[in-house]
């Protein structure tokens, strides 16, 4: 050691110690972030409550669909669903039925829908409605959306970034009863229509 050079074994020991120290710091940071997350959930508890049953949703505002031509209809075939996702699709349908968000339909409208698996295989897939044709014949609401660059500028000084899955969050707005039939979607298990504002409109 006269030349101050470390042997391979000594370097190896230093690497192991550094790796252990890094692992301990990561564990401590995860615990601290978990505590912050729990505090946020406690401070904003009403936001994290499950979405209420459709009967308990506010009725002062309802989503409307105004067609450009009243006589137009949409009839599309059901998209194929791989066998391995059919059980998950049935579960999603049953959850929405139980919550009062959808009901069986006999509408002359039929937009297709499908499901997309999420990155986490332990959670249910995402239900996606293909309302492209309906959107084409709908008079749009010209309400300005926030600009993406303004949002990023507002967040520029952030120190901690995270994401949250706002599952089913838009189902808190009721569809107007006169427009419910327009939201009908064709699934592998029948035609259903939305009583709440569905994703895709």
PDB file of C-alpha atoms in Angstrom, residues 51-60 101 171-174 195-196:
ATOM      1  CA  UNK A  51     -67.011   8.251  -6.573  1.00  0.00           C
ATOM      2  CA  UNK A  52     -70.593   8.160  -5.298  1.00  0.00           C
ATOM      3  CA  UNK A  53     -73.380   6.090  -6.840  1.00  0.00           C
ATOM      4  CA  UNK A  54     -75.046   7.790  -9.792  1.00  0.00           C
ATOM      5  CA  UNK A  55     -78.119   8.511  -7.632  1.00  0.00           C
ATOM      6  CA  UNK A  56     -75.995  10.708  -5.349  1.00  0.00           C
ATOM      7  CA  UNK A  57     -74.336  12.803  -8.066  1.00  0.00           C
ATOM      8  CA  UNK A  58     -75.160  16.532  -8.368  1.00  0.00           C
ATOM      9  CA  UNK A  59     -77.890  17.383 -10.881  1.00  0.00           C
ATOM     10  CA  UNK A  60     -77.295  21.100 -11.333  1.00  0.00           C
ATOM     11  CA  UNK A 101     -73.112   4.431 -14.611  1.00  0.00           C
ATOM     12  CA  UNK A 171     -68.022   9.735 -14.100  1.00  0.00           C
ATOM     13  CA  UNK A 172     -69.106  12.447 -11.643  1.00  0.00           C
ATOM     14  CA  UNK A 173     -71.037  14.345 -14.349  1.00  0.00           C
ATOM     15  CA  UNK A 174     -74.462  13.023 -15.318  1.00  0.00           C
ATOM     16  CA  UNK A 195     -75.819   7.572 -17.656  1.00  0.00           C
ATOM     17  CA  UNK A 196     -72.709   9.564 -16.769  1.00  0.00           C
TER      18      UNK A 196
END
